[in-house]
């Protein structure tokens, strides 16, 4: 028991600062793979150390992307991928996204093609419009696993497809480019916890379990990438994320107009699913979460807020303390109750999305907070991804208002 504990606590986790503004890529670097210029020597040195860890060892590194912090290891190396699953306590049947810095790297490192007559030959037509417009960025596509694949079977959890994206965060891109290694990276949280959007969140969850975290500040998007499957007809949106369903439908070309949202919230153990991650508990703080979901065309706002107040008052009676995360309609002075603390997630969907995980973590870490009440938003635009995360955090404690 003690030996096992010591094995998982084997690292003194270092946090190294990196400055995203000091990293410059050319316009075409995400296609041809040209390396960035890095003007700050400390950033360059820290990135090179992290890149060596990814390329030359089986260890993992926490690093920022534009969506959330990732826990990265080589997609090509079984031991690195095992170490990712181990550090996070992640079930190993949930496949990982491979992060690449360029299409050139995809061709060389995953398809083993040193030179290609057409650099886009491994990107099926169905994805071309999306990848041209949305890469680098929070879009993940599924590709068939090539016959002679270099990818670790643990990265793909033995699925016939693999997930891949080119992140836009300069630190993530530079780390992948400098290591010249496709990086498998789930969110860098303990499995079941809210995803991390600051280096301190990664440290909180994984200290002692990984050697290194690159600290590049807050993630701008705040929810994970949008996962799409264009290999089926009509194409599917498997996970709502940083790009909205509306954006995918309007930018993907004619076939994406019919893109459907995969809607299963949970499935039973052992059932085959398109996105294996969906069957697990997710995004959960320690405190119980109760989500208020807005309902269209119901009573006047004042009446609806009365209802909200009475639900909170009922639940709050038996707890030590509670938090209310409001968004677009709950007023600051919703309740006059000293056991409650109040935070506003933001006044636009993008702000709410960016703050969501950080605020869930922030109030969860305060002493004696037993319940977190959250004001949900309409499931349009960013609302779809926000409500997807909140419904899971609330594990179906949802009250309409
Ligand atoms: O923004 C993101 O995507 C972040 C950052 C770090 O890049 N990464 C992330 O990874 O969210 P993760 O492992 O937490 O989520 C990956 C999702 C899971 O729901 C997984 O089941 C799904 O992608 N996925 C991966 N490979 C798949 C495949 N071959 N078929 C279907 N779903 C797949
Ligand atoms: Mg995750």
PDB file of N, CA and C in Angstrom, residues 134-200:
ATOM      1  N   UNK A 134     -10.722  26.532 -39.096  1.00  0.00           N
ATOM      2  CA  UNK A 134     -10.731  26.481 -37.621  1.00  0.00           C
ATOM      3  C   UNK A 134      -9.447  25.928 -36.996  1.00  0.00           C
ATOM      4  N   UNK A 135      -8.504  25.475 -37.793  1.00  0.00           N
ATOM      5  CA  UNK A 135      -7.199  25.064 -37.250  1.00  0.00           C
ATOM      6  C   UNK A 135      -6.176  26.148 -37.512  1.00  0.00           C
ATOM      7  N   UNK A 136      -5.259  26.465 -36.597  1.00  0.00           N
ATOM      8  CA  UNK A 136      -5.205  25.928 -35.245  1.00  0.00           C
ATOM      9  C   UNK A 136      -6.377  26.443 -34.409  1.00  0.00           C
ATOM     10  N   UNK A 137      -6.900  25.587 -33.510  1.00  0.00           N
ATOM     11  CA  UNK A 137      -8.013  26.004 -32.655  1.00  0.00           C
ATOM     12  C   UNK A 137      -8.713  24.815 -32.031  1.00  0.00           C
ATOM     13  N   UNK A 138      -9.789  25.100 -31.249  1.00  0.00           N
ATOM     14  CA  UNK A 138     -10.436  24.044 -30.448  1.00  0.00           C
ATOM     15  C   UNK A 138     -11.385  23.133 -31.228  1.00  0.00           C
ATOM     16  N   UNK A 139     -10.875  22.550 -32.309  1.00  0.00           N
ATOM     17  CA  UNK A 139     -11.640  21.595 -33.118  1.00  0.00           C
ATOM     18  C   UNK A 139     -10.878  20.268 -33.151  1.00  0.00           C
ATOM     19  N   UNK A 140     -11.553  19.184 -32.743  1.00  0.00           N
ATOM     20  CA  UNK A 140     -10.954  17.844 -32.801  1.00  0.00           C
ATOM     21  C   UNK A 140     -11.715  17.018 -33.825  1.00  0.00           C
ATOM     22  N   UNK A 141     -10.987  16.395 -34.741  1.00  0.00           N
ATOM     23  CA  UNK A 141     -11.642  15.548 -35.755  1.00  0.00           C
ATOM     24  C   UNK A 141     -11.234  14.086 -35.541  1.00  0.00           C
ATOM     25  N   UNK A 142     -12.090  13.178 -36.025  1.00  0.00           N
ATOM     26  CA  UNK A 142     -11.741  11.749 -35.978  1.00  0.00           C
ATOM     27  C   UNK A 142     -11.230  11.326 -37.349  1.00  0.00           C
ATOM     28  N   UNK A 143     -10.140  10.569 -37.354  1.00  0.00           N
ATOM     29  CA  UNK A 143      -9.584  10.011 -38.595  1.00  0.00           C
ATOM     30  C   UNK A 143      -9.477   8.497 -38.414  1.00  0.00           C
ATOM     31  N   UNK A 144      -9.520   7.739 -39.531  1.00  0.00           N
ATOM     32  CA  UNK A 144      -9.337   6.288 -39.381  1.00  0.00           C
ATOM     33  C   UNK A 144      -7.898   5.994 -38.942  1.00  0.00           C
ATOM     34  N   UNK A 145      -7.712   5.054 -38.029  1.00  0.00           N
ATOM     35  CA  UNK A 145      -6.353   4.678 -37.635  1.00  0.00           C
ATOM     36  C   UNK A 145      -5.676   4.045 -38.848  1.00  0.00           C
ATOM     37  N   UNK A 146      -4.507   4.581 -39.288  1.00  0.00           N
ATOM     38  CA  UNK A 146      -3.859   4.015 -40.469  1.00  0.00           C
ATOM     39  C   UNK A 146      -3.427   2.564 -40.214  1.00  0.00           C
ATOM     40  N   UNK A 147      -3.330   1.774 -41.317  1.00  0.00           N
ATOM     41  CA  UNK A 147      -2.972   0.352 -41.160  1.00  0.00           C
ATOM     42  C   UNK A 147      -1.651   0.172 -40.440  1.00  0.00           C
ATOM     43  N   UNK A 148      -0.666   0.944 -40.891  1.00  0.00           N
ATOM     44  CA  UNK A 148       0.635   0.854 -40.238  1.00  0.00           C
ATOM     45  C   UNK A 148       0.791   2.006 -39.259  1.00  0.00           C
ATOM     46  N   UNK A 149      -0.020   1.984 -38.220  1.00  0.00           N
ATOM     47  CA  UNK A 149      -0.054   3.151 -37.346  1.00  0.00           C
ATOM     48  C   UNK A 149       1.114   3.170 -36.379  1.00  0.00           C
ATOM     49  N   UNK A 150       1.666   4.361 -36.168  1.00  0.00           N
ATOM     50  CA  UNK A 150       2.700   4.540 -35.162  1.00  0.00           C
ATOM     51  C   UNK A 150       2.085   4.837 -33.793  1.00  0.00           C
ATOM     52  N   UNK A 151       0.772   5.119 -33.774  1.00  0.00           N
ATOM     53  CA  UNK A 151       0.123   5.515 -32.516  1.00  0.00           C
ATOM     54  C   UNK A 151       0.079   4.351 -31.537  1.00  0.00           C
ATOM     55  N   UNK A 152       0.293   4.651 -30.262  1.00  0.00           N
ATOM     56  CA  UNK A 152       0.113   3.622 -29.241  1.00  0.00           C
ATOM     57  C   UNK A 152      -1.351   3.211 -29.222  1.00  0.00           C
ATOM     58  N   UNK A 153      -1.593   1.894 -29.093  1.00  0.00           N
ATOM     59  CA  UNK A 153      -2.978   1.406 -29.003  1.00  0.00           C
ATOM     60  C   UNK A 153      -3.667   1.944 -27.750  1.00  0.00           C
ATOM     61  N   UNK A 154      -2.845   2.358 -26.787  1.00  0.00           N
ATOM     62  CA  UNK A 154      -3.422   2.908 -25.557  1.00  0.00           C
ATOM     63  C   UNK A 154      -3.953   4.323 -25.790  1.00  0.00           C
ATOM     64  N   UNK A 155      -3.355   5.046 -26.751  1.00  0.00           N
ATOM     65  CA  UNK A 155      -3.861   6.384 -27.091  1.00  0.00           C
ATOM     66  C   UNK A 155      -5.272   6.278 -27.640  1.00  0.00           C
ATOM     67  N   UNK A 156      -5.479   5.307 -28.524  1.00  0.00           N
ATOM     68  CA  UNK A 156      -6.773   5.194 -29.209  1.00  0.00           C
ATOM     69  C   UNK A 156      -7.737   4.276 -28.460  1.00  0.00           C
ATOM     70  N   UNK A 157      -7.299   3.693 -27.351  1.00  0.00           N
ATOM     71  CA  UNK A 157      -8.092   2.698 -26.610  1.00  0.00           C
ATOM     72  C   UNK A 157      -8.628   1.656 -27.592  1.00  0.00           C
ATOM     73  N   UNK A 158      -7.780   1.347 -28.577  1.00  0.00           N
ATOM     74  CA  UNK A 158      -8.096   0.293 -29.549  1.00  0.00           C
ATOM     75  C   UNK A 158      -9.326   0.568 -30.415  1.00  0.00           C
ATOM     76  N   UNK A 159      -9.680   1.849 -30.551  1.00  0.00           N
ATOM     77  CA  UNK A 159     -10.797   2.218 -31.441  1.00  0.00           C
ATOM     78  C   UNK A 159     -10.292   2.180 -32.895  1.00  0.00           C
ATOM     79  N   UNK A 160     -11.193   2.057 -33.884  1.00  0.00           N
ATOM     80  CA  UNK A 160     -10.756   2.105 -35.286  1.00  0.00           C
ATOM     81  C   UNK A 160     -10.437   3.522 -35.760  1.00  0.00           C
ATOM     82  N   UNK A 161     -10.791   4.522 -34.940  1.00  0.00           N
ATOM     83  CA  UNK A 161     -10.490   5.909 -35.308  1.00  0.00           C
ATOM     84  C   UNK A 161      -9.591   6.524 -34.241  1.00  0.00           C
ATOM     85  N   UNK A 162      -8.914   7.620 -34.615  1.00  0.00           N
ATOM     86  CA  UNK A 162      -8.197   8.392 -33.587  1.00  0.00           C
ATOM     87  C   UNK A 162      -8.611   9.853 -33.682  1.00  0.00           C
ATOM     88  N   UNK A 163      -8.489  10.540 -32.547  1.00  0.00           N
ATOM     89  CA  UNK A 163      -8.902  11.944 -32.461  1.00  0.00           C
ATOM     90  C   UNK A 163      -7.657  12.814 -32.551  1.00  0.00           C
ATOM     91  N   UNK A 164      -7.745  13.926 -33.298  1.00  0.00           N
ATOM     92  CA  UNK A 164      -6.561  14.769 -33.490  1.00  0.00           C
ATOM     93  C   UNK A 164      -6.947  16.233 -33.583  1.00  0.00           C
ATOM     94  N   UNK A 165      -6.078  17.100 -33.035  1.00  0.00           N
ATOM     95  CA  UNK A 165      -6.307  18.535 -33.217  1.00  0.00           C
ATOM     96  C   UNK A 165      -4.999  19.303 -33.219  1.00  0.00           C
ATOM     97  N   UNK A 166      -5.029  20.504 -33.824  1.00  0.00           N
ATOM     98  CA  UNK A 166      -3.897  21.436 -33.753  1.00  0.00           C
ATOM     99  C   UNK A 166      -4.335  22.581 -32.849  1.00  0.00           C
ATOM    100  N   UNK A 167      -3.808  22.656 -31.625  1.00  0.00           N
ATOM    101  CA  UNK A 167      -4.228  23.738 -30.734  1.00  0.00           C
ATOM    102  C   UNK A 167      -3.681  25.087 -31.194  1.00  0.00           C
ATOM    103  N   UNK A 168      -4.354  26.174 -30.771  1.00  0.00           N
ATOM    104  CA  UNK A 168      -3.870  27.506 -31.181  1.00  0.00           C
ATOM    105  C   UNK A 168      -3.001  28.156 -30.111  1.00  0.00           C
ATOM    106  N   UNK A 169      -3.050  27.674 -28.881  1.00  0.00           N
ATOM    107  CA  UNK A 169      -2.225  28.283 -27.837  1.00  0.00           C
ATOM    108  C   UNK A 169      -0.739  28.147 -28.225  1.00  0.00           C
ATOM    109  N   UNK A 170       0.004  29.282 -28.265  1.00  0.00           N
ATOM    110  CA  UNK A 170       1.397  29.229 -28.736  1.00  0.00           C
ATOM    111  C   UNK A 170       2.284  28.311 -27.901  1.00  0.00           C
ATOM    112  N   UNK A 171       1.985  28.175 -26.601  1.00  0.00           N
ATOM    113  CA  UNK A 171       2.828  27.311 -25.761  1.00  0.00           C
ATOM    114  C   UNK A 171       2.608  25.847 -26.148  1.00  0.00           C
ATOM    115  N   UNK A 172       1.321  25.482 -26.299  1.00  0.00           N
ATOM    116  CA  UNK A 172       1.012  24.105 -26.707  1.00  0.00           C
ATOM    117  C   UNK A 172       1.650  23.816 -28.069  1.00  0.00           C
ATOM    118  N   UNK A 173       1.465  24.727 -29.011  1.00  0.00           N
ATOM    119  CA  UNK A 173       2.011  24.513 -30.368  1.00  0.00           C
ATOM    120  C   UNK A 173       3.528  24.387 -30.341  1.00  0.00           C
ATOM    121  N   UNK A 174       4.173  25.273 -29.552  1.00  0.00           N
ATOM    122  CA  UNK A 174       5.643  25.252 -29.518  1.00  0.00           C
ATOM    123  C   UNK A 174       6.143  23.960 -28.864  1.00  0.00           C
ATOM    124  N   UNK A 175       5.455  23.527 -27.810  1.00  0.00           N
ATOM    125  CA  UNK A 175       5.867  22.283 -27.134  1.00  0.00           C
ATOM    126  C   UNK A 175       5.789  21.096 -28.102  1.00  0.00           C
ATOM    127  N   UNK A 176       4.709  21.044 -28.867  1.00  0.00           N
ATOM    128  CA  UNK A 176       4.541  19.920 -29.802  1.00  0.00           C
ATOM    129  C   UNK A 176       5.560  20.023 -30.935  1.00  0.00           C
ATOM    130  N   UNK A 177       5.774  21.251 -31.428  1.00  0.00           N
ATOM    131  CA  UNK A 177       6.716  21.444 -32.541  1.00  0.00           C
ATOM    132  C   UNK A 177       8.145  21.136 -32.097  1.00  0.00           C
ATOM    133  N   UNK A 178       8.538  21.618 -30.908  1.00  0.00           N
ATOM    134  CA  UNK A 178       9.927  21.426 -30.456  1.00  0.00           C
ATOM    135  C   UNK A 178      10.214  19.971 -30.101  1.00  0.00           C
ATOM    136  N   UNK A 179       9.199  19.258 -29.606  1.00  0.00           N
ATOM    137  CA  UNK A 179       9.428  17.833 -29.301  1.00  0.00           C
ATOM    138  C   UNK A 179       9.304  16.998 -30.574  1.00  0.00           C
ATOM    139  N   UNK A 180       8.740  17.584 -31.605  1.00  0.00           N
ATOM    140  CA  UNK A 180       8.377  16.905 -32.857  1.00  0.00           C
ATOM    141  C   UNK A 180       7.722  15.547 -32.573  1.00  0.00           C
ATOM    142  N   UNK A 181       6.759  15.587 -31.665  1.00  0.00           N
ATOM    143  CA  UNK A 181       6.070  14.369 -31.223  1.00  0.00           C
ATOM    144  C   UNK A 181       4.579  14.678 -31.087  1.00  0.00           C
ATOM    145  N   UNK A 182       3.700  13.865 -31.687  1.00  0.00           N
ATOM    146  CA  UNK A 182       2.271  14.022 -31.396  1.00  0.00           C
ATOM    147  C   UNK A 182       2.042  13.782 -29.905  1.00  0.00           C
ATOM    148  N   UNK A 183       1.332  14.703 -29.270  1.00  0.00           N
ATOM    149  CA  UNK A 183       1.164  14.620 -27.815  1.00  0.00           C
ATOM    150  C   UNK A 183      -0.266  14.213 -27.456  1.00  0.00           C
ATOM    151  N   UNK A 184      -0.373  13.058 -26.796  1.00  0.00           N
ATOM    152  CA  UNK A 184      -1.673  12.634 -26.265  1.00  0.00           C
ATOM    153  C   UNK A 184      -1.935  13.455 -25.018  1.00  0.00           C
ATOM    154  N   UNK A 185      -3.103  14.106 -24.948  1.00  0.00           N
ATOM    155  CA  UNK A 185      -3.359  14.953 -23.781  1.00  0.00           C
ATOM    156  C   UNK A 185      -4.832  15.055 -23.445  1.00  0.00           C
ATOM    157  N   UNK A 186      -5.214  14.429 -22.338  1.00  0.00           N
ATOM    158  CA  UNK A 186      -6.523  14.734 -21.769  1.00  0.00           C
ATOM    159  C   UNK A 186      -6.398  15.991 -20.922  1.00  0.00           C
ATOM    160  N   UNK A 187      -7.505  16.478 -20.412  1.00  0.00           N
ATOM    161  CA  UNK A 187      -7.436  17.594 -19.480  1.00  0.00           C
ATOM    162  C   UNK A 187      -6.633  17.173 -18.248  1.00  0.00           C
ATOM    163  N   UNK A 188      -5.863  18.127 -17.675  1.00  0.00           N
ATOM    164  CA  UNK A 188      -4.888  17.774 -16.636  1.00  0.00           C
ATOM    165  C   UNK A 188      -5.485  17.845 -15.230  1.00  0.00           C
ATOM    166  N   UNK A 189      -6.657  17.244 -15.067  1.00  0.00           N
ATOM    167  CA  UNK A 189      -7.303  17.184 -13.753  1.00  0.00           C
ATOM    168  C   UNK A 189      -7.312  15.734 -13.292  1.00  0.00           C
ATOM    169  N   UNK A 190      -7.551  15.521 -11.992  1.00  0.00           N
ATOM    170  CA  UNK A 190      -7.882  14.166 -11.540  1.00  0.00           C
ATOM    171  C   UNK A 190      -9.183  13.790 -12.218  1.00  0.00           C
ATOM    172  N   UNK A 191      -9.290  12.582 -12.702  1.00  0.00           N
ATOM    173  CA  UNK A 191     -10.502  12.101 -13.349  1.00  0.00           C
ATOM    174  C   UNK A 191     -11.697  12.407 -12.438  1.00  0.00           C
ATOM    175  N   UNK A 192     -12.805  12.804 -13.032  1.00  0.00           N
ATOM    176  CA  UNK A 192     -14.083  13.217 -12.390  1.00  0.00           C
ATOM    177  C   UNK A 192     -14.100  14.673 -11.898  1.00  0.00           C
ATOM    178  N   UNK A 193     -12.962  15.345 -11.759  1.00  0.00           N
ATOM    179  CA  UNK A 193     -12.924  16.720 -11.231  1.00  0.00           C
ATOM    180  C   UNK A 193     -13.144  17.738 -12.362  1.00  0.00           C
ATOM    181  N   UNK A 194     -13.499  18.985 -12.033  1.00  0.00           N
ATOM    182  CA  UNK A 194     -13.615  20.006 -13.088  1.00  0.00           C
ATOM    183  C   UNK A 194     -12.281  20.191 -13.817  1.00  0.00           C
ATOM    184  N   UNK A 195     -12.343  20.471 -15.106  1.00  0.00           N
ATOM    185  CA  UNK A 195     -11.108  20.629 -15.884  1.00  0.00           C
ATOM    186  C   UNK A 195     -10.328  21.863 -15.416  1.00  0.00           C
ATOM    187  N   UNK A 196      -8.996  21.845 -15.584  1.00  0.00           N
ATOM    188  CA  UNK A 196      -8.156  22.940 -15.091  1.00  0.00           C
ATOM    189  C   UNK A 196      -7.982  24.045 -16.123  1.00  0.00           C
ATOM    190  N   UNK A 197      -8.131  25.293 -15.692  1.00  0.00           N
ATOM    191  CA  UNK A 197      -7.888  26.409 -16.615  1.00  0.00           C
ATOM    192  C   UNK A 197      -6.754  27.311 -16.122  1.00  0.00           C
ATOM    193  N   UNK A 198      -6.115  26.901 -15.022  1.00  0.00           N
ATOM    194  CA  UNK A 198      -4.931  27.608 -14.502  1.00  0.00           C
ATOM    195  C   UNK A 198      -3.893  26.553 -14.107  1.00  0.00           C
ATOM    196  N   UNK A 199      -2.598  26.948 -14.123  1.00  0.00           N
ATOM    197  CA  UNK A 199      -1.547  26.008 -13.704  1.00  0.00           C
ATOM    198  C   UNK A 199      -1.772  25.570 -12.253  1.00  0.00           C
ATOM    199  N   UNK A 200      -2.297  26.472 -11.428  1.00  0.00           N
ATOM    200  CA  UNK A 200      -2.516  26.113 -10.015  1.00  0.00           C
ATOM    201  C   UNK A 200      -3.569  25.007  -9.869  1.00  0.00           C
TER     202      UNK A 200
END
